[in-house]
Amino acid sequence: MKILVSDDIAQEGIDILNQEYQVDVKTKLSEDELVEIIGSYDALVVRSATKVTAKIMENSNLKVIGRAGVGVDNIDLEAATKKGILVVNAPEGNTTAASEHTIALLMALARNIPEAVRSLKNKVWDRKRFMGIELNGKTLGVVGLGRIGREVAKKAIGLGMNILAYDPYIIKQQVENIDIKVVDLDSVLKEADFITFHVPLTKSTYHMVGEKEFSMMKDGVMLINCARGGIIDEEALYEALKSGKVAGCALDVFEKEPPLESPLLDLPNLIATPHLGASTQEAQVSVAVDVAKDVIRALKG
Ligand code: NAD
C-alpha cells in the first residue's frame, strides 16, 4: 500500500502513516501532475490546498481520501462516491483553533484593533478615531451551531454576550446546557448586533447572506465569517460595508483564495486574515494525527 500526502500536514501525522505504509509527500502539484502519478497510490491525504477533482479520481485506484481538517468542499464527493472511494476528515481537531480565531476577530472588530495598529505604526497617535464598542450585553447571532458554533457561543457567553442562534438541523440535547436561544434565521438577522457564521459551504448555504439579508439587519451590525467563503455574497457585502449598513466585517475565508484582486481588501471597515482559522500548532498536529489514524483504519478495512 502507498499513500500520497499532497499538502503540508504535521509531521506527527506522517509518522503514524509511515509506521504502516510507504508515504510520499509531494506538495503544490497541479491537477495534471496529480492525475499522472495518482495511479500508483492507495490513499491520498490532503489539507485544503489540493482540489481533489473527478479527473484526479477517474483513473486512480484510491481506496480512501483523508482530509486533515473539517470542511470537505475541496473534494468532489459525488465523484468519490461513484468511484467507491471513502472520504474521511478530522472534524474535531480544529474546533478550538477556529472558535478562538472567531473570538479574536470579534474583539478586533469591536475595538478597531487592526486599523489602530496600522495607524500607530505609521506614527499617528489617534485615540478619537478608534473609539470601540463593548461586547458585554450585546447580542451575538450564531448561524450554524455545530462544533465551532457551539464553542463560539460558550466563549461569547463568558464575555457577557446574549446568544441568538440559527441551525435547522440541531438536536435539542446538543445545546440544552448552553444558555442560548435557538430562533429562525430572520430573527438572528434582525436582532443581532454581531453575527458569526459557522455553517459548511453547501448548495443551501451558498450566498445565504445577500442584499435581502443585509437589508434585514440592524444598522451598524458587524459580521464575522470564519467558516467558508461563498456563504456571504461578497458583492453585496462590499455595498453593505461601503454604505455603512454593515459597520464592520471580519473575513478569514473568501470565495476565491487568495482574494488578492478583491475590492473588499481596500475597505477600511473590512478586516481580514488569510484563512488562519485552523492554523495553530496544536490544531495542525491534532487533525494530522486524527486523519492518519482514520486513513490507516480505512486501508486495513
Ligand atoms: P459542524 O459540521 O460541526 O457544524 C456545522 C453546523 O452547520 C451543523 O450543526 C449543521 O446543522 C449546520 N448547518 C448546515 N446547514 C445549515 C444551514 N443552511 N443553516 C444553518 N445551519 C446549518 O462543522 P464545524 O466543525 O463547526 O465547522 C463549521 C464551518 O467552519 C465549516 O464550514 C468548516 O469548513 C469551517 N472551518 C473553517 C476553518 C478556518 O480555517 N477558517 C477551520 C475549521 C472549520
XYZ file of C-alpha atoms and ligand atoms in Angstrom:
345
model
C 0.000 0.000 0.000
C 1.232 3.504 -0.842
C -0.008 6.824 0.483
C 0.413 10.226 -1.148
C 0.326 13.312 1.072
C -0.205 16.248 -1.284
C -0.470 19.164 1.178
C 1.635 20.174 4.148
C 0.403 18.312 7.199
C 2.061 17.981 10.608
C 4.951 15.507 10.799
C 3.195 13.661 13.643
C 0.528 12.506 11.146
C 3.092 11.453 8.550
C 4.969 9.446 11.208
C 1.797 7.495 12.020
C 1.186 6.712 8.331
C 4.847 5.750 7.890
C 4.678 3.160 10.642
C 2.301 1.119 8.483
C 2.790 2.054 4.828
C 5.066 3.798 2.360
C 4.364 7.530 2.333
C 5.337 10.077 -0.321
C 4.959 13.769 0.466
C 4.627 15.805 -2.736
C 3.034 19.208 -2.350
C 1.999 22.011 -4.720
C 1.194 19.610 -7.573
C -1.049 20.767 -10.399
C -4.168 18.793 -11.300
C -2.368 17.281 -14.306
C 0.652 16.321 -12.228
C -1.639 14.600 -9.729
C -3.515 12.777 -12.495
C -0.190 11.482 -13.787
C 1.034 9.981 -10.521
C -2.138 9.121 -8.611
C -2.449 5.661 -10.217
C 0.233 4.205 -8.002
C -1.356 5.234 -4.693
C -3.989 3.618 -2.498
C -4.662 6.654 -0.344
C -4.414 10.412 -0.716
C -4.122 12.797 2.228
C -4.839 16.495 1.690
C -5.384 19.639 3.704
C -7.218 22.404 1.809
C -4.870 23.408 -1.000
C -5.322 20.280 -3.135
C -8.586 20.259 -5.061
C -9.469 16.599 -5.433
C -11.386 16.651 -8.704
C -13.250 13.919 -10.605
C -10.402 13.937 -13.148
C -7.885 13.045 -10.437
C -10.051 10.230 -9.105
C -11.104 8.859 -12.507
C -8.113 6.672 -13.280
C -6.961 6.176 -9.730
C -7.016 3.099 -7.534
C -7.633 5.178 -4.449
C -9.423 3.457 -1.608
C -9.522 6.435 0.721
C -9.015 10.189 0.715
C -8.181 11.791 4.060
C -8.791 15.490 4.710
C -6.723 16.911 7.567
C -9.427 19.318 8.726
C -13.178 19.553 8.768
C -14.545 21.042 5.501
C -14.514 18.584 2.591
C -15.575 21.141 -0.024
C -12.223 20.753 -1.802
C -13.109 17.126 -2.572
C -15.644 16.184 -5.267
C -17.729 13.930 -3.026
C -20.079 12.841 -5.804
C -17.175 11.597 -7.904
C -15.644 9.875 -4.872
C -18.910 8.094 -4.106
C -19.237 6.961 -7.738
C -15.736 5.501 -7.612
C -16.373 3.895 -4.221
C -13.632 5.965 -2.585
C -14.090 6.544 1.124
C -13.591 10.152 2.281
C -12.562 10.710 5.898
C -11.970 14.025 7.652
C -10.812 15.211 11.059
C -13.800 17.118 12.388
C -12.742 17.638 15.997
C -9.125 18.761 15.818
C -9.537 22.402 14.883
C -12.676 23.332 16.799
C -10.714 25.169 19.482
C -8.469 26.938 16.982
C -11.345 28.120 14.784
C -13.504 29.228 17.707
C -10.616 31.142 19.307
C -9.872 32.827 15.988
C -13.521 33.827 15.676
C -13.424 35.453 19.114
C -10.160 37.197 18.199
C -11.830 38.632 15.092
C -14.898 39.651 17.096
C -12.742 41.630 19.532
C -10.566 43.034 16.765
C -13.703 44.364 15.059
C -15.257 45.804 18.198
C -12.093 47.684 19.157
C -10.741 48.554 15.665
C -7.501 46.822 16.565
C -6.060 46.195 13.073
C -6.638 49.780 11.888
C -5.397 51.231 15.177
C -2.215 49.167 14.960
C -1.679 50.213 11.360
C -2.220 53.873 12.248
C 0.191 53.847 15.181
C 2.827 52.015 13.149
C 2.509 54.902 10.693
C 3.444 57.091 13.691
C -0.068 58.527 14.142
C -1.389 58.778 17.723
C -5.156 58.915 17.090
C -7.330 57.977 20.041
C -10.602 59.506 18.833
C -10.902 57.663 15.537
C -10.686 54.285 17.177
C -13.447 54.542 19.782
C -14.753 50.997 20.148
C -17.868 49.244 21.385
C -18.210 46.700 24.186
C -19.272 43.107 23.670
C -20.754 42.794 27.150
C -24.563 42.912 26.935
C -24.632 42.772 23.124
C -26.382 40.086 21.105
C -24.308 37.671 19.068
C -26.086 35.806 16.292
C -24.562 32.397 15.646
C -25.516 30.817 12.325
C -24.635 27.125 12.408
C -24.495 25.510 15.823
C -22.113 22.661 15.145
C -18.835 22.095 16.941
C -17.348 25.515 16.243
C -20.610 27.475 16.526
C -21.295 25.964 19.963
C -17.739 26.691 21.168
C -18.001 30.291 19.964
C -21.352 30.626 21.753
C -19.865 29.340 25.024
C -16.888 31.699 24.808
C -19.123 34.663 23.948
C -21.390 33.897 26.916
C -18.238 34.162 29.023
C -17.803 37.667 27.626
C -21.299 38.639 28.748
C -22.979 38.363 25.354
C -26.512 37.118 24.700
C -26.704 34.413 22.055
C -29.347 34.021 19.359
C -28.646 31.054 17.148
C -29.974 29.511 13.964
C -29.435 25.915 12.897
C -32.365 23.961 11.443
C -30.623 20.612 11.973
C -29.540 20.955 15.564
C -30.677 18.378 18.092
C -32.086 19.884 21.291
C -29.766 17.852 23.545
C -26.704 19.327 21.852
C -27.496 22.800 23.144
C -29.539 22.242 26.284
C -26.620 23.042 28.583
C -25.718 26.255 26.775
C -27.561 29.465 27.585
C -28.676 30.281 24.031
C -31.940 30.970 22.270
C -32.440 28.994 19.065
C -34.568 31.011 16.641
C -35.203 31.296 12.900
C -32.699 32.958 10.577
C -34.778 36.115 10.140
C -34.774 36.737 13.897
C -30.994 36.364 14.040
C -30.578 38.777 11.142
C -32.964 41.349 12.630
C -31.925 41.263 16.276
C -28.186 40.595 16.457
C -25.511 43.252 16.971
C -22.840 40.852 15.718
C -23.404 37.796 13.503
C -20.929 34.958 13.081
C -21.221 32.128 10.549
C -20.285 28.508 11.236
C -22.059 26.508 8.513
C -20.478 24.286 5.879
C -20.434 25.514 2.294
C -23.239 23.654 0.524
C -25.824 24.457 -2.137
C -28.153 25.682 0.611
C -25.593 27.892 2.351
C -24.006 29.376 -0.795
C -24.823 33.117 -0.679
C -27.204 32.586 2.223
C -26.447 36.208 3.075
C -27.006 38.707 0.251
C -28.692 42.028 -0.413
C -32.055 40.973 1.068
C -30.492 39.607 4.256
C -28.325 42.718 4.723
C -31.440 44.885 4.469
C -32.984 42.975 7.366
C -30.008 43.528 9.688
C -29.607 46.265 12.268
C -27.849 49.378 11.029
C -24.235 49.148 12.115
C -24.213 45.373 12.513
C -20.834 43.622 12.498
C -20.195 40.277 10.801
C -17.617 37.532 11.059
C -17.079 34.703 8.611
C -14.505 32.203 9.779
C -16.285 29.283 8.060
C -16.144 29.283 4.272
C -16.043 31.863 1.502
C -19.221 31.852 -0.552
C -21.592 31.864 2.417
C -21.775 35.662 2.245
C -22.283 37.201 -1.209
C -19.116 39.307 -1.485
C -20.528 41.829 -3.961
C -23.489 42.556 -1.697
C -21.123 42.688 1.286
C -18.995 45.282 -0.473
C -22.050 47.521 -0.948
C -23.238 46.987 2.629
C -19.803 47.916 4.019
C -19.469 50.879 1.702
C -22.847 52.283 2.732
C -22.156 51.692 6.425
C -25.194 49.405 6.816
C -22.638 46.872 7.967
C -20.238 48.794 10.210
C -17.536 46.189 10.097
C -16.810 42.720 8.847
C -14.060 40.234 9.575
C -13.327 37.562 6.993
C -10.964 34.644 7.373
C -12.272 32.995 4.214
C -13.100 34.164 0.692
C -14.941 32.914 -2.379
C -11.645 32.902 -4.226
C -8.487 32.369 -2.204
C -6.194 34.179 -2.131
C -8.533 37.164 -2.670
C -5.805 39.477 -3.870
C -7.980 41.092 -6.544
C -10.946 41.575 -4.218
C -12.059 45.212 -3.755
C -13.128 44.219 -0.228
C -9.490 44.421 0.867
C -9.477 48.158 0.105
C -12.301 48.923 2.537
C -11.156 50.236 5.939
C -14.085 48.568 7.730
C -13.180 45.122 6.397
C -10.585 43.226 8.372
C -9.183 40.009 7.057
C -6.886 37.114 7.821
C -5.570 34.617 5.255
C -7.623 31.526 6.209
C -5.963 31.156 9.597
C -8.889 29.628 11.491
C -7.257 26.234 11.905
C -3.696 27.500 11.874
C -2.446 26.731 15.331
C 0.332 24.287 16.063
C -1.986 22.294 18.303
C -4.788 22.012 15.733
C -2.476 21.009 12.902
C -0.970 18.179 14.955
C -4.402 17.103 16.093
C -6.011 16.959 12.619
C -2.956 15.265 11.071
C -2.921 12.562 13.754
C -6.702 12.034 13.567
C -6.781 11.746 9.792
C -3.708 9.476 9.690
C -5.367 7.039 12.102
C -8.583 7.050 10.058
C -6.760 6.512 6.763
C -4.920 3.511 8.216
C -8.178 2.134 9.616
C -9.763 2.512 6.177
C -6.846 0.851 4.365
C -6.974 -2.060 6.772
C -10.678 -2.403 6.030
P -20.091 21.104 12.036
O -20.456 20.139 10.971
O -19.827 20.607 13.413
O -21.236 22.236 12.144
C -21.885 22.804 11.051
C -23.291 23.158 11.500
O -23.928 23.886 10.452
C -24.174 21.915 11.783
O -24.709 21.982 13.097
C -25.267 22.000 10.737
O -26.520 21.555 11.228
C -25.291 23.494 10.447
N -25.898 23.838 9.164
C -25.789 23.182 7.983
N -26.501 23.833 7.038
C -27.064 24.910 7.650
C -27.897 25.957 7.196
N -28.316 26.030 5.935
N -28.271 26.899 8.088
C -27.859 26.855 9.379
N -27.081 25.860 9.867
C -26.672 24.910 9.007
O -18.831 21.909 11.480
P -17.786 22.788 12.306
O -16.628 21.941 12.681
O -18.496 23.543 13.355
O -17.293 23.780 11.138
C -18.108 24.851 10.706
C -17.503 25.543 9.499
O -16.231 26.073 9.826
C -17.280 24.661 8.272
O -17.636 25.414 7.118
C -15.798 24.458 8.246
O -15.341 24.188 6.951
C -15.334 25.795 8.763
N -13.980 25.807 9.311
C -13.152 26.830 8.934
C -11.875 26.910 9.444
C -10.954 28.018 9.040
O -9.770 27.786 8.902
N -11.441 29.227 8.860
C -11.432 25.934 10.351
C -12.290 24.918 10.732
C -13.574 24.863 10.205
